[in-house]
Amino acid sequence: MSNPITVANKVQGLVLLLLDVTEKQQQEQLRREFTANVSHELRTPLTAISGYAEIMSQGLVSPENMKPFAEKIYKEANRMITLIADIIQLSRLDEKGAQFIREEVALGDVLEEVVQRLQPLAQQKEVVLTSYVEPAAVPGIRQVLQEIIYNLCENAIKYNKPGGTVKASVVQIGKHAVLKVADTGIGIPAEEQPRVFERFYRVDKSHSRIIGGTGLGLSIVKHGVQLHHGEISLESQLEKGTTITVRLPME
Ligand code: ADP
């Protein structure tokens, strides 16, 4: 849009209004992809639930097969619950966290709580989960910081091997609190590493599905880190393990 500036009926200048629409278009595109992915991801378990229920309602399932059928419905329904929880969490973060309360959060305390909550999962997967914390507080949103740490530690356990380890730590380096989650798990192939933070991206779709992955965990983490003006980096070697480092400013 342009408007001439006239002084005493003479054109003296021009006001030009240029709008950069590329970012807007990209966001629009991402939103459309996200909606399509959400629909697909929700339809898959729902179709399975509907199919099993239909066969059961037609009396086509023998009494001894009732239990496995019910278990399948239960599993798919749980998958939907997990997906919906992740989608709600992402859309809350999309609103730029305006509705969250910010406070001083002792990151080490949060890490230790999370590690305690995840010990049963670690034991079940035969993974040794340990933590090391130094006092480091960041101005932040407690719940979001909890989710960041939880998702990273949960992945480090889920994508591990029996007898493996997960070492989670919080240390202070200069004016940053540095959270590190290092595992000795299956690792991520180099070419996939830049993509794992994308929404719904899973390296091995079937494997991730079996262990209950939605592909949303790391995008929630990345969003949460951005809300705290932090940085996230990933180092990984196939079959050796993965280390994810989050640096959060302390002021
Ligand atoms: P998911 O819900 O599938 O775990 P995430 O967004 O948390 O989704 O992770 C995306 C993908 O990145 C996972 O499906 C998995 O393939 C890979 N991944 C994430 N964390 C690790 C890890 N610590 N070790 C190996 N692979 C990982």
Short mmCIF file of C-alpha atoms and ligand atoms in Angstrom, two decimals:
data_model
loop_
_atom_site.label_atom_id
_atom_site.label_comp_id
_atom_site.label_asym_id
_atom_site.label_seq_id
_atom_site.Cartn_x
_atom_site.Cartn_y
_atom_site.Cartn_z
CA MET A 1 0.00 0.00 0.00
CA SER A 2 1.36 3.45 -0.82
CA ASN A 3 0.11 6.95 -0.08
CA PRO A 4 1.49 10.19 -1.52
CA ILE A 5 2.30 13.00 0.90
CA THR A 6 1.23 16.33 -0.51
CA VAL A 7 2.25 19.75 0.74
CA ALA A 8 0.56 22.74 -0.92
CA ASN A 9 -0.86 20.45 -3.57
CA LYS A 10 2.58 19.16 -4.51
CA VAL A 11 3.64 15.59 -3.97
CA GLN A 12 6.57 15.76 -1.53
CA GLY A 13 6.97 12.15 -0.61
CA LEU A 14 5.46 8.74 -0.41
CA VAL A 15 4.45 6.54 2.48
CA LEU A 16 5.02 2.91 1.65
CA LEU A 17 3.55 0.16 3.77
CA LEU A 18 5.20 -3.20 3.16
CA LEU A 19 3.94 -6.24 4.99
CA ASP A 20 6.04 -9.37 5.21
CA VAL A 21 3.52 -12.12 4.77
CA THR A 22 5.96 -14.99 4.39
CA GLU A 23 6.13 -15.70 8.12
CA LYS A 24 2.36 -15.48 8.38
CA GLN A 25 1.97 -17.86 5.46
CA GLN A 26 4.47 -20.28 6.97
CA GLN A 27 2.60 -20.23 10.28
CA GLU A 28 -0.67 -20.80 8.47
CA GLN A 29 0.89 -23.75 6.62
CA LEU A 30 2.23 -25.21 9.88
CA ARG A 31 -1.19 -24.82 11.48
CA ARG A 32 -2.86 -26.62 8.58
CA GLU A 33 -0.32 -29.47 8.76
CA PHE A 34 -0.82 -29.68 12.50
CA THR A 35 -4.60 -29.92 12.18
CA ALA A 36 -4.27 -32.62 9.52
CA ASN A 37 -1.83 -34.56 11.72
CA VAL A 38 -4.06 -34.24 14.79
CA SER A 39 -7.05 -35.55 12.84
CA HIS A 40 -5.04 -38.48 11.52
CA GLU A 41 -3.47 -39.34 14.88
CA LEU A 42 -6.86 -39.26 16.64
CA ARG A 43 -8.70 -41.13 13.93
CA THR A 44 -6.31 -44.11 14.05
CA PRO A 45 -7.07 -45.24 17.64
CA LEU A 46 -10.72 -44.22 17.32
CA THR A 47 -11.18 -46.39 14.21
CA ALA A 48 -9.63 -49.31 16.08
CA ILE A 49 -11.92 -48.77 19.11
CA SER A 50 -14.97 -48.53 16.89
CA GLY A 51 -13.99 -51.68 14.96
CA TYR A 52 -13.46 -53.81 18.08
CA ALA A 53 -16.66 -52.53 19.68
CA GLU A 54 -18.66 -53.28 16.54
CA ILE A 55 -17.46 -56.89 16.37
CA MET A 56 -18.18 -57.33 20.09
CA SER A 57 -21.66 -55.84 19.78
CA GLN A 58 -22.50 -58.24 16.96
CA GLY A 59 -21.75 -61.16 19.27
CA LEU A 60 -18.87 -62.29 17.04
CA VAL A 61 -16.34 -62.57 19.84
CA SER A 62 -16.07 -65.78 21.80
CA PRO A 63 -16.11 -65.42 25.61
CA GLU A 64 -12.39 -66.25 25.89
CA ASN A 65 -11.56 -63.52 23.37
CA MET A 66 -13.57 -60.86 25.22
CA LYS A 67 -10.66 -59.99 27.55
CA PRO A 68 -8.05 -59.36 24.81
CA PHE A 69 -10.59 -57.30 22.87
CA ALA A 70 -11.40 -55.19 25.92
CA GLU A 71 -7.66 -54.76 26.52
CA LYS A 72 -7.19 -53.50 22.97
CA ILE A 73 -9.99 -50.97 23.39
CA TYR A 74 -8.51 -49.87 26.72
CA LYS A 75 -5.04 -49.45 25.16
CA GLU A 76 -6.30 -47.42 22.20
CA ALA A 77 -8.49 -45.25 24.46
CA ASN A 78 -5.46 -44.55 26.66
CA ARG A 79 -3.49 -43.56 23.59
CA MET A 80 -6.19 -41.04 22.74
CA ILE A 81 -6.09 -39.65 26.28
CA THR A 82 -2.30 -39.19 26.05
CA LEU A 83 -2.59 -37.55 22.64
CA ILE A 84 -5.30 -35.15 23.76
CA ALA A 85 -3.30 -34.20 26.87
CA ASP A 86 -0.25 -33.44 24.69
CA ILE A 87 -2.31 -31.44 22.19
CA ILE A 88 -3.89 -29.36 24.97
CA GLN A 89 -0.47 -28.73 26.47
CA LEU A 90 0.92 -27.58 23.10
CA SER A 91 -1.97 -25.22 22.43
CA ARG A 92 -1.56 -23.68 25.91
CA LEU A 93 2.11 -23.07 25.14
CA ASP A 94 1.12 -21.61 21.74
CA GLU A 95 -0.75 -18.87 23.56
CA LYS A 96 2.74 -17.67 24.55
CA GLY A 97 2.29 -18.64 28.16
CA ALA A 98 0.44 -15.43 29.03
CA GLN A 99 -1.81 -17.24 31.46
CA PHE A 100 1.03 -18.87 33.38
CA ILE A 101 2.33 -17.60 36.70
CA ARG A 102 6.06 -16.85 36.67
CA GLU A 103 8.10 -17.40 39.83
CA GLU A 104 11.62 -18.35 40.97
CA VAL A 105 11.87 -22.07 40.38
CA ALA A 106 14.61 -24.18 41.96
CA LEU A 107 15.40 -26.38 38.97
CA GLY A 108 17.25 -29.02 40.99
CA ASP A 109 14.21 -29.59 43.23
CA VAL A 110 12.01 -30.05 40.18
CA LEU A 111 14.50 -32.50 38.71
CA GLU A 112 14.61 -34.57 41.89
CA GLU A 113 10.80 -34.72 42.08
CA VAL A 114 10.61 -35.86 38.46
CA VAL A 115 13.34 -38.49 38.97
CA GLN A 116 11.39 -39.90 41.93
CA ARG A 117 8.19 -40.05 39.90
CA LEU A 118 9.97 -41.87 37.08
CA GLN A 119 11.82 -44.45 39.21
CA PRO A 120 9.07 -47.10 38.77
CA LEU A 121 9.24 -46.75 34.96
CA ALA A 122 13.05 -46.93 35.07
CA GLN A 123 12.90 -50.11 37.17
CA GLN A 124 10.36 -51.64 34.83
CA LYS A 125 12.69 -50.94 31.87
CA GLU A 126 15.75 -52.08 33.86
CA VAL A 127 17.38 -48.70 33.50
CA VAL A 128 19.36 -47.00 36.28
CA LEU A 129 18.15 -43.41 36.68
CA THR A 130 20.31 -41.04 38.74
CA SER A 131 20.42 -37.31 39.38
CA TYR A 132 23.00 -34.72 40.37
CA VAL A 133 21.88 -31.22 41.29
CA GLU A 134 23.50 -27.93 42.22
CA PRO A 135 21.36 -25.07 43.51
CA ALA A 136 20.21 -23.04 40.51
CA ALA A 137 16.95 -21.12 40.35
CA VAL A 138 15.44 -19.66 37.20
CA PRO A 139 12.60 -17.19 36.78
CA GLY A 140 10.01 -19.37 35.13
CA ILE A 141 6.80 -21.29 34.95
CA ARG A 142 7.01 -24.24 37.34
CA GLN A 143 4.58 -26.47 35.48
CA VAL A 144 6.27 -25.94 32.13
CA LEU A 145 9.73 -26.59 33.61
CA GLN A 146 8.37 -29.79 35.17
CA GLU A 147 7.06 -30.92 31.77
CA ILE A 148 10.39 -30.17 30.08
CA ILE A 149 12.32 -32.26 32.59
CA TYR A 150 9.69 -35.00 32.69
CA ASN A 151 9.55 -35.42 28.91
CA LEU A 152 13.34 -35.51 28.55
CA CYS A 153 13.85 -38.03 31.36
CA GLU A 154 10.91 -40.16 30.20
CA ASN A 155 12.33 -40.32 26.65
CA ALA A 156 15.78 -41.19 28.02
CA ILE A 157 14.21 -44.18 29.81
CA LYS A 158 11.80 -45.18 27.01
CA TYR A 159 14.45 -45.16 24.27
CA ASN A 160 17.00 -47.02 26.38
CA LYS A 161 18.11 -50.63 26.65
CA PRO A 162 17.93 -53.02 29.61
CA GLY A 163 20.97 -52.42 31.80
CA GLY A 164 21.34 -48.86 30.47
CA THR A 165 21.63 -45.64 32.44
CA VAL A 166 20.10 -42.17 32.52
CA LYS A 167 22.05 -39.39 34.20
CA ALA A 168 20.07 -36.21 34.75
CA SER A 169 21.74 -33.13 36.19
CA VAL A 170 21.30 -29.43 36.92
CA VAL A 171 24.40 -27.26 37.30
CA GLN A 172 25.06 -23.55 37.22
CA ILE A 173 27.42 -22.27 34.53
CA GLY A 174 27.90 -18.51 34.63
CA LYS A 175 24.47 -16.93 34.58
CA HIS A 176 22.76 -20.02 33.24
CA ALA A 177 21.18 -23.07 34.80
CA VAL A 178 22.16 -26.04 32.67
CA LEU A 179 19.98 -29.12 32.60
CA LYS A 180 21.47 -32.23 31.05
CA VAL A 181 19.80 -35.56 30.44
CA ALA A 182 22.24 -38.19 29.16
CA ASP A 183 21.23 -41.73 28.29
CA THR A 184 22.97 -44.85 27.01
CA GLY A 185 20.03 -45.79 24.82
CA ILE A 186 19.34 -46.51 21.18
CA GLY A 187 20.45 -43.09 19.91
CA ILE A 188 19.08 -41.05 17.00
CA PRO A 189 20.50 -41.29 13.43
CA ALA A 190 22.37 -38.08 12.46
CA GLU A 191 20.01 -37.27 9.56
CA GLU A 192 16.95 -37.47 11.85
CA GLN A 193 18.38 -35.34 14.64
CA PRO A 194 17.21 -31.94 13.33
CA ARG A 195 13.67 -33.29 12.87
CA VAL A 196 12.89 -34.80 16.27
CA PHE A 197 11.69 -31.45 17.64
CA GLU A 198 8.98 -31.23 14.96
CA ARG A 199 5.41 -31.93 15.94
CA PHE A 200 4.43 -35.59 15.51
CA TYR A 201 7.90 -36.53 14.24
CA ARG A 202 8.97 -40.01 15.34
CA VAL A 203 12.18 -41.69 14.22
CA ASP A 204 10.79 -45.19 14.17
CA LYS A 205 7.03 -44.83 13.95
CA SER A 206 6.12 -48.40 14.86
CA HIS A 207 8.65 -48.66 17.69
CA SER A 208 7.61 -45.29 19.09
CA ARG A 209 3.94 -46.30 18.88
CA ILE A 210 4.55 -49.57 20.70
CA ILE A 211 6.18 -47.72 23.58
CA GLY A 212 3.39 -45.17 23.62
CA GLY A 213 5.00 -42.21 21.86
CA THR A 214 2.93 -39.41 20.32
CA GLY A 215 5.78 -37.50 18.64
CA LEU A 216 4.75 -34.38 20.55
CA GLY A 217 7.00 -34.63 23.62
CA LEU A 218 10.08 -32.90 22.20
CA SER A 219 8.07 -30.15 20.51
CA ILE A 220 6.47 -29.41 23.90
CA VAL A 221 10.00 -29.31 25.38
CA LYS A 222 11.28 -26.95 22.66
CA HIS A 223 8.30 -24.64 23.06
CA GLY A 224 8.74 -24.59 26.83
CA VAL A 225 12.44 -23.77 26.51
CA GLN A 226 11.61 -20.88 24.14
CA LEU A 227 9.09 -19.52 26.66
CA HIS A 228 12.01 -19.32 29.11
CA HIS A 229 14.33 -17.66 26.55
CA GLY A 230 16.58 -20.70 26.76
CA GLU A 231 18.44 -22.89 24.29
CA ILE A 232 18.28 -26.60 23.65
CA SER A 233 20.84 -28.82 21.97
CA LEU A 234 21.08 -32.50 21.18
CA GLU A 235 24.01 -34.85 20.75
CA SER A 236 23.39 -38.42 19.82
CA GLN A 237 25.14 -41.48 18.49
CA LEU A 238 23.26 -44.45 17.13
CA GLU A 239 23.31 -47.40 19.56
CA LYS A 240 25.45 -45.38 22.01
CA GLY A 241 23.03 -42.87 23.46
CA THR A 242 21.66 -39.36 23.51
CA THR A 243 22.41 -36.26 25.55
CA ILE A 244 20.04 -33.31 25.57
CA THR A 245 21.22 -30.04 27.11
CA VAL A 246 18.97 -27.13 28.06
CA ARG A 247 20.47 -23.78 29.02
CA LEU A 248 18.16 -21.42 30.87
CA PRO A 249 19.04 -17.82 31.83
CA MET A 250 18.93 -17.27 35.61
CA GLU A 251 17.86 -13.65 35.37
P1 ADP B 1 7.48 -39.52 21.43
O1 ADP B 1 6.17 -39.20 22.08
O2 ADP B 1 7.34 -40.40 20.21
O3 ADP B 1 8.50 -40.02 22.39
P2 ADP B 1 9.06 -37.07 21.18
O4 ADP B 1 8.68 -35.80 20.50
O5 ADP B 1 9.31 -37.01 22.65
O6 ADP B 1 7.94 -38.11 20.81
O7 ADP B 1 10.34 -37.63 20.45
C1 ADP B 1 10.36 -37.70 19.03
C2 ADP B 1 11.17 -38.92 18.59
O8 ADP B 1 12.55 -38.71 18.87
C3 ADP B 1 10.79 -40.20 19.30
O9 ADP B 1 9.73 -40.87 18.65
C4 ADP B 1 12.09 -41.00 19.22
O10 ADP B 1 12.15 -41.67 17.97
C5 ADP B 1 13.17 -39.93 19.25
N1 ADP B 1 13.77 -39.74 20.61
C6 ADP B 1 13.41 -38.81 21.53
N2 ADP B 1 14.20 -38.89 22.62
C7 ADP B 1 15.08 -39.91 22.39
C8 ADP B 1 16.17 -40.48 23.14
N3 ADP B 1 16.49 -40.04 24.34
N4 ADP B 1 16.84 -41.50 22.55
C9 ADP B 1 16.52 -41.96 21.32
N5 ADP B 1 15.51 -41.46 20.57
C10 ADP B 1 14.80 -40.44 21.09
#
